[in-house]
Coordinates of C-alpha atoms in Angstrom, one line a residue:
Chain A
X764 CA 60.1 202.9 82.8
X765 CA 62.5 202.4 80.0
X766 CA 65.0 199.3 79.7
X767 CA 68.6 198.8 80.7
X768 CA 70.6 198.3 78.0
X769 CA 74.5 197.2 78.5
X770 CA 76.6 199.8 76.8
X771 CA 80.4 198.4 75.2
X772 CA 82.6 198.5 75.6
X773 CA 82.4 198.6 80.2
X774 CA 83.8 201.8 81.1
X775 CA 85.8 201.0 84.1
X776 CA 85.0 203.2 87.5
X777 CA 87.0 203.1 90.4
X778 CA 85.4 204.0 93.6
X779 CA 86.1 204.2 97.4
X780 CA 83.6 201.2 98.5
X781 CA 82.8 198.1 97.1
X782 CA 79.7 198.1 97.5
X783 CA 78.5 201.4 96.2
X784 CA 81.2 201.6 93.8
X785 CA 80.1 198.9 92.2
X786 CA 76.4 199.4 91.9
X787 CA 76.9 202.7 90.5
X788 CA 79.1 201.7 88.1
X789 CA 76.7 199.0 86.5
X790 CA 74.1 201.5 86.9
X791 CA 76.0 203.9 85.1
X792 CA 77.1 200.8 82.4
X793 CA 73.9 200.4 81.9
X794 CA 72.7 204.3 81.0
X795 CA 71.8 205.7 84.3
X796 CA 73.7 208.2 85.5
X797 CA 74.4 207.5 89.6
X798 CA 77.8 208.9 91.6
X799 CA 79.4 206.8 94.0
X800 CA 78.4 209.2 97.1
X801 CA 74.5 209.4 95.8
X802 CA 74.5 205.6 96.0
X803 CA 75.6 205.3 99.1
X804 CA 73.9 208.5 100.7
X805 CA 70.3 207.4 98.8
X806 CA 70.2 204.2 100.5
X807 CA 71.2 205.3 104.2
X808 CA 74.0 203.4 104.7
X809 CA 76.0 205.4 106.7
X810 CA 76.1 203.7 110.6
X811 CA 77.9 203.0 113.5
X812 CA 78.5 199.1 114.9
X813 CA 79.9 197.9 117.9
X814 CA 79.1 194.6 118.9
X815 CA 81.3 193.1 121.6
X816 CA 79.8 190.0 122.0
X817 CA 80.7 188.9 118.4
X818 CA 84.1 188.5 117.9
X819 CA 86.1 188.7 114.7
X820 CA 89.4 186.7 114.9
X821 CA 88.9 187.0 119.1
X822 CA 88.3 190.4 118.7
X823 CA 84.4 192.6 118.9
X824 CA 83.0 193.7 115.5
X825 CA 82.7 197.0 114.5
X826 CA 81.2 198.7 111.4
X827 CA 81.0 202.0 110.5
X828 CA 78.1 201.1 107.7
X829 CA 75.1 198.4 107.3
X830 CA 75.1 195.1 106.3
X831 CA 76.3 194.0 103.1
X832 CA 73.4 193.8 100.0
X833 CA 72.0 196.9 101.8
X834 CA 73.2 199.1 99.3
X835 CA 71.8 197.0 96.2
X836 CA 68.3 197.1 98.0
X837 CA 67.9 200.6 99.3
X838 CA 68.7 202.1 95.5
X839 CA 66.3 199.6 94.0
X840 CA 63.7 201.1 97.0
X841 CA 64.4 204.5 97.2
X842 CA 65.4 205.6 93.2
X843 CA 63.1 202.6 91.7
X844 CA 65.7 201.3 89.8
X845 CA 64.5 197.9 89.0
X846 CA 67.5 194.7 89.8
X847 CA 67.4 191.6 89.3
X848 CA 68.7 190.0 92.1
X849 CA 69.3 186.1 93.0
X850 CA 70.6 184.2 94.8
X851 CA 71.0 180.1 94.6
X852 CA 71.2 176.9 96.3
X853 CA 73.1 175.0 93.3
X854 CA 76.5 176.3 92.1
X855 CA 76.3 174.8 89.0
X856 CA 73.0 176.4 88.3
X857 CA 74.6 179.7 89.1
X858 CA 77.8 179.7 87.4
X859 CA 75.6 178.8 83.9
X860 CA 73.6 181.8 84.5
X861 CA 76.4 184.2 84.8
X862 CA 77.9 182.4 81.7
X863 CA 74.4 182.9 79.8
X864 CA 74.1 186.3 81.1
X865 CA 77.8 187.0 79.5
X866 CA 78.0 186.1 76.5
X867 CA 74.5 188.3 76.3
X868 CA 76.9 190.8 77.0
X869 CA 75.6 192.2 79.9
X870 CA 77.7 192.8 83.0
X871 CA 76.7 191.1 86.6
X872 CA 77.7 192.1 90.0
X873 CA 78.3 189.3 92.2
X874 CA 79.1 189.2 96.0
X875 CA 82.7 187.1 96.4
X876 CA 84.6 185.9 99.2
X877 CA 88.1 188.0 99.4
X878 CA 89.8 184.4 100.2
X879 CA 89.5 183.2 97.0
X880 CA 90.5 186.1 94.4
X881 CA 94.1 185.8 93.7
X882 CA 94.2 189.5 93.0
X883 CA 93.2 190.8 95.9
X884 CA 96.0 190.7 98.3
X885 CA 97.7 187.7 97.0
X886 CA 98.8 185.1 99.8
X887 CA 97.3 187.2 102.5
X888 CA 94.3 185.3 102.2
X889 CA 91.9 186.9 104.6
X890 CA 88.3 184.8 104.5
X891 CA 85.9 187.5 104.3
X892 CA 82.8 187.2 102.3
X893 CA 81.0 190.7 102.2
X894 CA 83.2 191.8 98.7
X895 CA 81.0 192.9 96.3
X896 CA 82.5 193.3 92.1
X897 CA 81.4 193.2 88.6
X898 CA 82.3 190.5 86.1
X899 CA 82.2 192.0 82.5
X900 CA 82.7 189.0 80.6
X901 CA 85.0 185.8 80.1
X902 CA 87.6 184.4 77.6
X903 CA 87.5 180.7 77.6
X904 CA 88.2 179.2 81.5
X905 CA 89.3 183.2 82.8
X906 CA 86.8 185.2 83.8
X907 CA 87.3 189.4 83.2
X908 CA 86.7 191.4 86.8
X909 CA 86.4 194.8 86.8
X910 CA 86.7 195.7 90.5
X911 CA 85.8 199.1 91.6
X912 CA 88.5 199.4 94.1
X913 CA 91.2 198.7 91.1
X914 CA 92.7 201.2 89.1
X915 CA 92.7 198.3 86.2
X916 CA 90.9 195.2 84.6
X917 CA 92.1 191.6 86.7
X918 CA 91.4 188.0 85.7
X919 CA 90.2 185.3 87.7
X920 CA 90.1 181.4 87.2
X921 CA 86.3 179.6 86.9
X922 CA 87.0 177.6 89.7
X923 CA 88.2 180.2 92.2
X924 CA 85.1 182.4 90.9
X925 CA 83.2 179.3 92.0
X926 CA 84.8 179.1 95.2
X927 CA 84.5 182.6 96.0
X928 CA 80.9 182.5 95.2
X929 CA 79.9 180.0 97.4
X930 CA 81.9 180.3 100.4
X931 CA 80.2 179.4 103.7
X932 CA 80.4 181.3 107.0
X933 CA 79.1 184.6 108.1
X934 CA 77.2 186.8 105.6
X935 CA 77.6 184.0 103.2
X936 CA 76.9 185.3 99.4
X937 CA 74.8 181.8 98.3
X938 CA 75.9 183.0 94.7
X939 CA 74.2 186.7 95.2
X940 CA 74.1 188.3 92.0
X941 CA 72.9 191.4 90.5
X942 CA 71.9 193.8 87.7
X943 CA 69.6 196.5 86.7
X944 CA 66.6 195.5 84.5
X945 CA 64.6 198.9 83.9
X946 CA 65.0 202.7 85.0
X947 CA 62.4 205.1 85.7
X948 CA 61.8 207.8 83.4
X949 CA 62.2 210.9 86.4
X950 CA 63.9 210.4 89.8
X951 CA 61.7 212.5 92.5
X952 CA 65.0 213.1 93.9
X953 CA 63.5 215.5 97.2
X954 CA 61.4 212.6 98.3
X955 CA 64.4 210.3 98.3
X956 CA 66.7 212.4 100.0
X957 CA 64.3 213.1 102.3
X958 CA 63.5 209.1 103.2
X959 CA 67.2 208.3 103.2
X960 CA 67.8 211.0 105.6
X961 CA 64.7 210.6 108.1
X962 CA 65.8 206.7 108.0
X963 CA 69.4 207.9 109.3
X964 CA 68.1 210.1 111.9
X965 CA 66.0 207.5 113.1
X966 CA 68.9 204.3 113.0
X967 CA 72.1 207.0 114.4
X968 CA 69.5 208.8 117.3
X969 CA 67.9 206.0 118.8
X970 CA 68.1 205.9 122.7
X971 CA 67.7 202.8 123.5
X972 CA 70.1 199.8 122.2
X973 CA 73.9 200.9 123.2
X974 CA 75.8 199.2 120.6
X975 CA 74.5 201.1 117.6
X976 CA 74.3 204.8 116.9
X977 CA 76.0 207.6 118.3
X978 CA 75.4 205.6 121.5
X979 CA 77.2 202.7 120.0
X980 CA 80.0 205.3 119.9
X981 CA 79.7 206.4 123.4
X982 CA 80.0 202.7 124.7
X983 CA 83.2 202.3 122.3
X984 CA 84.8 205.2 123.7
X985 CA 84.3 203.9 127.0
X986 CA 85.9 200.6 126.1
X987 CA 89.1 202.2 124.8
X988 CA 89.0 204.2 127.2
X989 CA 89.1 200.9 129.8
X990 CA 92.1 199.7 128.3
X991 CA 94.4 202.1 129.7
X992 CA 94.1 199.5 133.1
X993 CA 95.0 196.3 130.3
X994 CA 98.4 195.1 131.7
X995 CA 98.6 192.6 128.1
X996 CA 100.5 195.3 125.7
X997 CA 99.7 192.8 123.0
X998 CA 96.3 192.5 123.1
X999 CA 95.9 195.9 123.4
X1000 CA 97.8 196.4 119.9
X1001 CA 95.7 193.7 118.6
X1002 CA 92.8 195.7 119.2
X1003 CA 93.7 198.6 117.8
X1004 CA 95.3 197.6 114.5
X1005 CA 91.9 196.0 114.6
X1006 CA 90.2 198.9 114.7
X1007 CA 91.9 201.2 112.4
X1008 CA 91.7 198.1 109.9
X1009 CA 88.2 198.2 110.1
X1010 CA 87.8 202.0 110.2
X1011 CA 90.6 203.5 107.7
X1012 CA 91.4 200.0 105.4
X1013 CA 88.6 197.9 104.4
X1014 CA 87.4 199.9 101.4
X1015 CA 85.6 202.3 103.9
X1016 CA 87.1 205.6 101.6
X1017 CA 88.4 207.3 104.1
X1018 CA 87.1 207.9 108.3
X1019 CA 85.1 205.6 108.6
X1020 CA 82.3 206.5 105.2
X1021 CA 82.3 209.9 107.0
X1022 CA 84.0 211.8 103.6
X1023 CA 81.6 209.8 101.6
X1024 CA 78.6 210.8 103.2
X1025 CA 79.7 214.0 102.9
X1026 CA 80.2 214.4 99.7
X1027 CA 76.4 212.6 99.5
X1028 CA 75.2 215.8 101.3
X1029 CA 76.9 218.2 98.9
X1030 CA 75.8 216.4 95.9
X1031 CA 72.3 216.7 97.2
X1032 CA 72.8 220.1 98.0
X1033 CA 73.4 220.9 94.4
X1034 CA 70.3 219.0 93.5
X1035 CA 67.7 220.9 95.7
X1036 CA 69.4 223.7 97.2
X1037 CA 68.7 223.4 100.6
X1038 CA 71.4 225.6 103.2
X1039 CA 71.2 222.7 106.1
X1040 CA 73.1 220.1 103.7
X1041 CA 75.7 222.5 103.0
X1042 CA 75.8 223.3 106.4
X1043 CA 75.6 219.4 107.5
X1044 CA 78.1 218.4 104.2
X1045 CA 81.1 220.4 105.9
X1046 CA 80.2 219.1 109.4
X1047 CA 80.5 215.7 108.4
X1048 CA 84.4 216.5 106.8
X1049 CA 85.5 217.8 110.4
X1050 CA 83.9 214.8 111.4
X1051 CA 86.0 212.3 108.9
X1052 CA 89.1 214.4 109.5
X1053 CA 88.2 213.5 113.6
X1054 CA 87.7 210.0 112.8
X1055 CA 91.1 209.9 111.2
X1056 CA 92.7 211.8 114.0
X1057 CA 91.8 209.3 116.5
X1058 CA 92.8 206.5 114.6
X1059 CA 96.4 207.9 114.2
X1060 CA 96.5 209.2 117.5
X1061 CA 98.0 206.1 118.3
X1062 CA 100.0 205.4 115.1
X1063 CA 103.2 204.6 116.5
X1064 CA 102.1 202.5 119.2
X1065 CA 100.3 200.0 116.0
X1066 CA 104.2 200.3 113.8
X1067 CA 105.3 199.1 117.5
X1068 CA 107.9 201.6 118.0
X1069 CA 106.9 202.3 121.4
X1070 CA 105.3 200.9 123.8
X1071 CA 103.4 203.7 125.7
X1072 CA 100.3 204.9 124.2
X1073 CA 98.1 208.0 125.8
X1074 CA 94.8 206.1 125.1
X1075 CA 92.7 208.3 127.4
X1076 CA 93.2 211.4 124.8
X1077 CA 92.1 208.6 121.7
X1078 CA 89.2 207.6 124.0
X1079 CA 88.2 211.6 124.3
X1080 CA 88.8 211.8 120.5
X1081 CA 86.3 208.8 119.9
X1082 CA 84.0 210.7 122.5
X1083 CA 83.9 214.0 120.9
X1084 CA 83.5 212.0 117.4
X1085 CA 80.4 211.1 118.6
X1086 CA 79.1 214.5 120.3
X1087 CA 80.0 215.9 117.0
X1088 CA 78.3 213.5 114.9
X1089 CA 75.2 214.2 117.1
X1090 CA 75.5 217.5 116.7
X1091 CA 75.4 217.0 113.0
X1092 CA 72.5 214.3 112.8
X1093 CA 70.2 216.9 115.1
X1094 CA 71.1 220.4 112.1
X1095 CA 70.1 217.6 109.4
X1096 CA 66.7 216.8 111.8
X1097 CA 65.6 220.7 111.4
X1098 CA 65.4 220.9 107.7
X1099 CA 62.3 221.8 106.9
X1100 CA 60.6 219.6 104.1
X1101 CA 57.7 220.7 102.0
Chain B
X153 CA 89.6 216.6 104.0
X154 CA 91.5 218.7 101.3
X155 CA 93.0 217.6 98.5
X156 CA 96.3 218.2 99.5
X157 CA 95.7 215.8 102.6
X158 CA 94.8 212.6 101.1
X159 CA 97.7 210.2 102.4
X160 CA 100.1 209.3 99.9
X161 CA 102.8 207.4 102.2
X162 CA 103.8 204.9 99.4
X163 CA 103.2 201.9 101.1
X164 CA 99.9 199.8 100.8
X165 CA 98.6 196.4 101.2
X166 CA 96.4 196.2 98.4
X167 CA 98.0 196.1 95.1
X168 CA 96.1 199.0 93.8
X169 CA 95.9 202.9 94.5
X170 CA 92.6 203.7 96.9
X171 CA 90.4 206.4 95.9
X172 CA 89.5 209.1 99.0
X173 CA 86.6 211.7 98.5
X174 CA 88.6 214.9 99.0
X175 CA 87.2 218.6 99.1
X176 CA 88.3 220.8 96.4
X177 CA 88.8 224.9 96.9
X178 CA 85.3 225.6 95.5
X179 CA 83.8 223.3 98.3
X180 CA 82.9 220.3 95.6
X181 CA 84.2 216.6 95.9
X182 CA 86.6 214.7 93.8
X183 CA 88.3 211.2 93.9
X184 CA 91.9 211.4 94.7
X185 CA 94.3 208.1 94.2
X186 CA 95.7 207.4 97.8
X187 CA 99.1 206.2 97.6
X188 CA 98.4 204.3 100.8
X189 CA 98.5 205.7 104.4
X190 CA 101.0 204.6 107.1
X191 CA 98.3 203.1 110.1
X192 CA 96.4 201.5 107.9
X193 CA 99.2 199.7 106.3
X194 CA 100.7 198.8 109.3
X195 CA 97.9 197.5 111.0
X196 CA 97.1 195.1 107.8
X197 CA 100.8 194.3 108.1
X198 CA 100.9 193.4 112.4
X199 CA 98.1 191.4 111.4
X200 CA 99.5 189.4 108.8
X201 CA 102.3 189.3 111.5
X202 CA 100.6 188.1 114.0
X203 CA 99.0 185.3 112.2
X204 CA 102.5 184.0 110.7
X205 CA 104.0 183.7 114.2
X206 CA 101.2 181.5 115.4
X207 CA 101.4 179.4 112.6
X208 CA 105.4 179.1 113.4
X209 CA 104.5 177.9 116.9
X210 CA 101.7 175.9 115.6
X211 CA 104.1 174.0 113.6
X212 CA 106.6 173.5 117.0
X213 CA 103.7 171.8 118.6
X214 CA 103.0 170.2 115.8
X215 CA 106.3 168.5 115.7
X216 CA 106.6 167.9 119.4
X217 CA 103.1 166.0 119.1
X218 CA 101.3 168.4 121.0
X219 CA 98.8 169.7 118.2
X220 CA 97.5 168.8 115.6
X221 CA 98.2 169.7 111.9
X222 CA 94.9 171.6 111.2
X223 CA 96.1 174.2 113.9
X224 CA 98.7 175.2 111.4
X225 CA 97.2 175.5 108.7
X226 CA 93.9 176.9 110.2
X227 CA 96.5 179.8 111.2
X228 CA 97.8 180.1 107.7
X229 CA 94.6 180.6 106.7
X230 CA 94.4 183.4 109.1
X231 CA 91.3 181.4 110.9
X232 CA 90.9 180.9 114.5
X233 CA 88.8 178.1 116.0
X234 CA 85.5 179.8 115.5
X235 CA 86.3 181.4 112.5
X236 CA 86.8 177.2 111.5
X237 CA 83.7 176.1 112.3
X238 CA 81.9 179.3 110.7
X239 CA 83.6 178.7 107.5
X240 CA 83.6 175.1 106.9
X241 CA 79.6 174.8 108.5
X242 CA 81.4 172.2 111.4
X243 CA 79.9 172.0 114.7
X244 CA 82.6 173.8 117.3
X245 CA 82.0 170.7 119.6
X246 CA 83.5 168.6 116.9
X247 CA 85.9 171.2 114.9
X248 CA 87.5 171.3 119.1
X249 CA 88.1 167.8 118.9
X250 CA 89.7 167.6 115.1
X251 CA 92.5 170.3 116.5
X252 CA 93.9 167.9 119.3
X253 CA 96.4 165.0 118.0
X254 CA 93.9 162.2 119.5
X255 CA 90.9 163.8 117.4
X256 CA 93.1 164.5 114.3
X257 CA 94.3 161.2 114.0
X258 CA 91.0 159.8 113.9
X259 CA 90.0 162.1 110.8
X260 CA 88.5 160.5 107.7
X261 CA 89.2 161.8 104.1
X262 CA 85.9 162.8 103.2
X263 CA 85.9 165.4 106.7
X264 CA 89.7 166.2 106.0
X265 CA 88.4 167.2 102.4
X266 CA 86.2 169.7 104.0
X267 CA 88.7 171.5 106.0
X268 CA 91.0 171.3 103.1
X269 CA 88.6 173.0 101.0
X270 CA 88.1 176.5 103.7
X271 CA 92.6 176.0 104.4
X272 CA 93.6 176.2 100.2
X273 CA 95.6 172.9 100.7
X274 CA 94.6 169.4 99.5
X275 CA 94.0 166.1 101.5
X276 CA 97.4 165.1 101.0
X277 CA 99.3 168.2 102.0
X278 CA 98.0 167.8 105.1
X279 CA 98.2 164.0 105.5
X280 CA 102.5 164.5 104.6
X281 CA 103.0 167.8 106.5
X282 CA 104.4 165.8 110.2
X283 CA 106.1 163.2 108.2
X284 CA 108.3 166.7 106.6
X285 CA 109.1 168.4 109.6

């Protein structure tokens, strides 16, 4: 194992995720070199969610990855990357170790409620609390923030940092905090690869709950595909601008993490040289580019410029995502590890 | 996707350029800078929308004495009832009764201080808001 050590100045990354943007970026602060895609392939993030029964602004939830934190964790299991990672019950507490761990100069990733960061979308102040960014250092009562889905440095206020830190409701952060303490001296990069894929296999195949998986999918296509008999032409939009939100917007890199994982597959391709990823790699950009297609299927009907929306062709879209997806999931089961 | 496919629409919600994994010729990846994509900005947009009109009837109510004060700005905060009691840790029976007129009135500063805290107002912003309609 040999130490992290904080390089300077912060080289500034910008990725497509929160979350694995910024992990690898400290990592790679830090003197160990980890891509966005490797990050989030490594620690088998890639999902499907679609719980009805929990609603989001009156609405279901629905995830296209795991929970937030997963992706800290799974790199610090699968690459044995030691973190230090905390969380705390007093703000005060926390805020002076971030301070301490500042003006040491080393850079902390923190999990922040969007709410409270002026920056983010300024007075659309949506509470959300599964934002994860770095904080690089502070200058007096302003705190720096290098965000990896900004192209540049931002600035936020002590008290809103605070805030944001310690904001209550689901997936509450309790002041999480993170960063690397030691690296290994070799990565057995085969072994991970192949745990991070078996454990996808396993989570996307399973037969038997129907709101996760590619069975999760199923039961979503069915439900758009129920909405055709909705009379409410509201609700309906609601739902849908709902959706792509979730799928397209929030920091997902494109269809849903489908390009991500992707170019996860390719990068480990180049590492061991095994045909299937190739193979699987380009399956899962026709996949993304489906995704995508279904989501803008009904583009006009979510600017409201008409009214009539063919929403039994997005529900076959959505159902040939998943047969797809399956497809793809069973050519990744046949690789043949040694 | 290609790289020549990566949305660049112009418009965006966020205040930055995206980055989209995109497939060069030779089969590798890259980062492209999304200029924003049309959906997905208009979704963010309706939603935005959606919550700004409620808050506008909200405040009707409000004025008509059939609401109370926390519905608007619980809307302005883009929260619903549930999403209330989630974020300020309130019991739902309780956070029901704060959002009719009867229950609002009967509010204490320390509890108002609470909801203040999750809405980005201050006690007294909220106190004043009927008496400026």
């Amino acid at each position: 194992m040999k130490k992290a050590i904080a390089q300077k100045p912060y080289k500034h990354y910008q990725g497509g995720h929160c979350e694995s943007g910024s992990v690898s970026s400290i990592v790679t602060n830090y003197g160990f070199n980890l891509s966005e895609p490797m990050a989030f392939g490594i620690s088998s993030n890639i999902g499907f969610v679609y719980l009805p029964f929990v609603k989001i602004w009156g609405r279901p939830l629905l995830a296209w990855r795991m929970l937030p934190q997963s992706i800290v964790r799974g790199v610090q299991k699968r690459l044995g990357i030691k973190f230090c990672i905390k969380t705390y019950n007093n703000e005060q507490e926390a805020m002076d170790e971030l301070d301490r761990l500042l003006d040491e100069g080393k850079p902390v990733g923190i999990q922040a409620s969007v709410a409270y960061l002026r920056y983010f979308l300024g007075d659309f102040r949506i509470p959300n609390n599964s934002h994860m960014t770095i904080v690089t250092g502070r200058e007096g009562d302003e705190y720096l923030i290098n965000d990896p889905l900004w192209d540049h440095q931002t600035r936020v206020h002590r008290e809103d940092l605070q805030n944001a830190r310690f904001s209550k409701g689901p997936t509450a952060p309790k002041g999480f905090m993170f960063y690397p303490l030691e690296f290994p001296e070799t990565v057995d990069y085969k072994k991970a690869v192949k745990k991070s894929i078996k454990r996808v296999l396993f989570m996307m195949l399973q037969p038997m709950f129907p709101y996760y998986g590619v069975l999760g999918m199923k039961t979503f296509a069915r439900m758009v595909k129920r909405l055709r008999k909705n009379p409410d032409i509201k609700a309906v939009r609601g739902l849908f601008y709902h959706i792509v939100l979730f799928q397209e917007e929030v920091g997902t890199g494109g269809g849903g993490f489908r390009y991500m994982y992707a170019a996860f597959l390719r990068e480990a391709y180049d590492l061991l040289k095994i045909p299937e990823l190739l193979e699987a790699s380009k399956k899962f950009v026709a996949i993304g580019d489906k995704w995508r297609l279904a989501a803008s299927s009904c583009g006009k009907f979510i600017q409201g410029k008409t009214d009539d929306v063919d929403l039994e062709k997005t529900a076959q879209l959505y159902r040939e995502c998943a047969m797809e997806e399956k497809e793809a999931y069973l050519l990744l089961k046949k690789i043949k590890w040694k | 996707m290609k790289l020549k496919e990566v949305p660049q629409d112009g418009k965006r919600m966020l205040k930055t350029t995206l980055v989209h994994y995109a497939e060069n010729d030779e089969g590798k990846f890259e980062k492209v800078q999304s200029d924003g994509w049309d959906p997905g900005y208009y979704a963010g947009l309706n939603l935005q929308k959606e919550f700004t009109e409620l808050a506008e009837e909200a405040k009707i109510k409000v004025k008509n004495g059939q609401s109370s004060t926390l519905e608007y700005f619980m809307y302005k905060a883009f929260l619903d009832p549930i999403g209330l009691a989630q974020f300020t840790g309130m019991p739902w029976r309780k956070v029901k009764k704060h959002l009719t007129p009867r229950g609002f009135e009967k509010l204490d500063d320390k509890t108002l201080a609470r909801y203040a805290h999750v809405l980005h107002t201050d006690v007294e912003t909220i106190k004043k808001f009927k008496s400026t309609l």
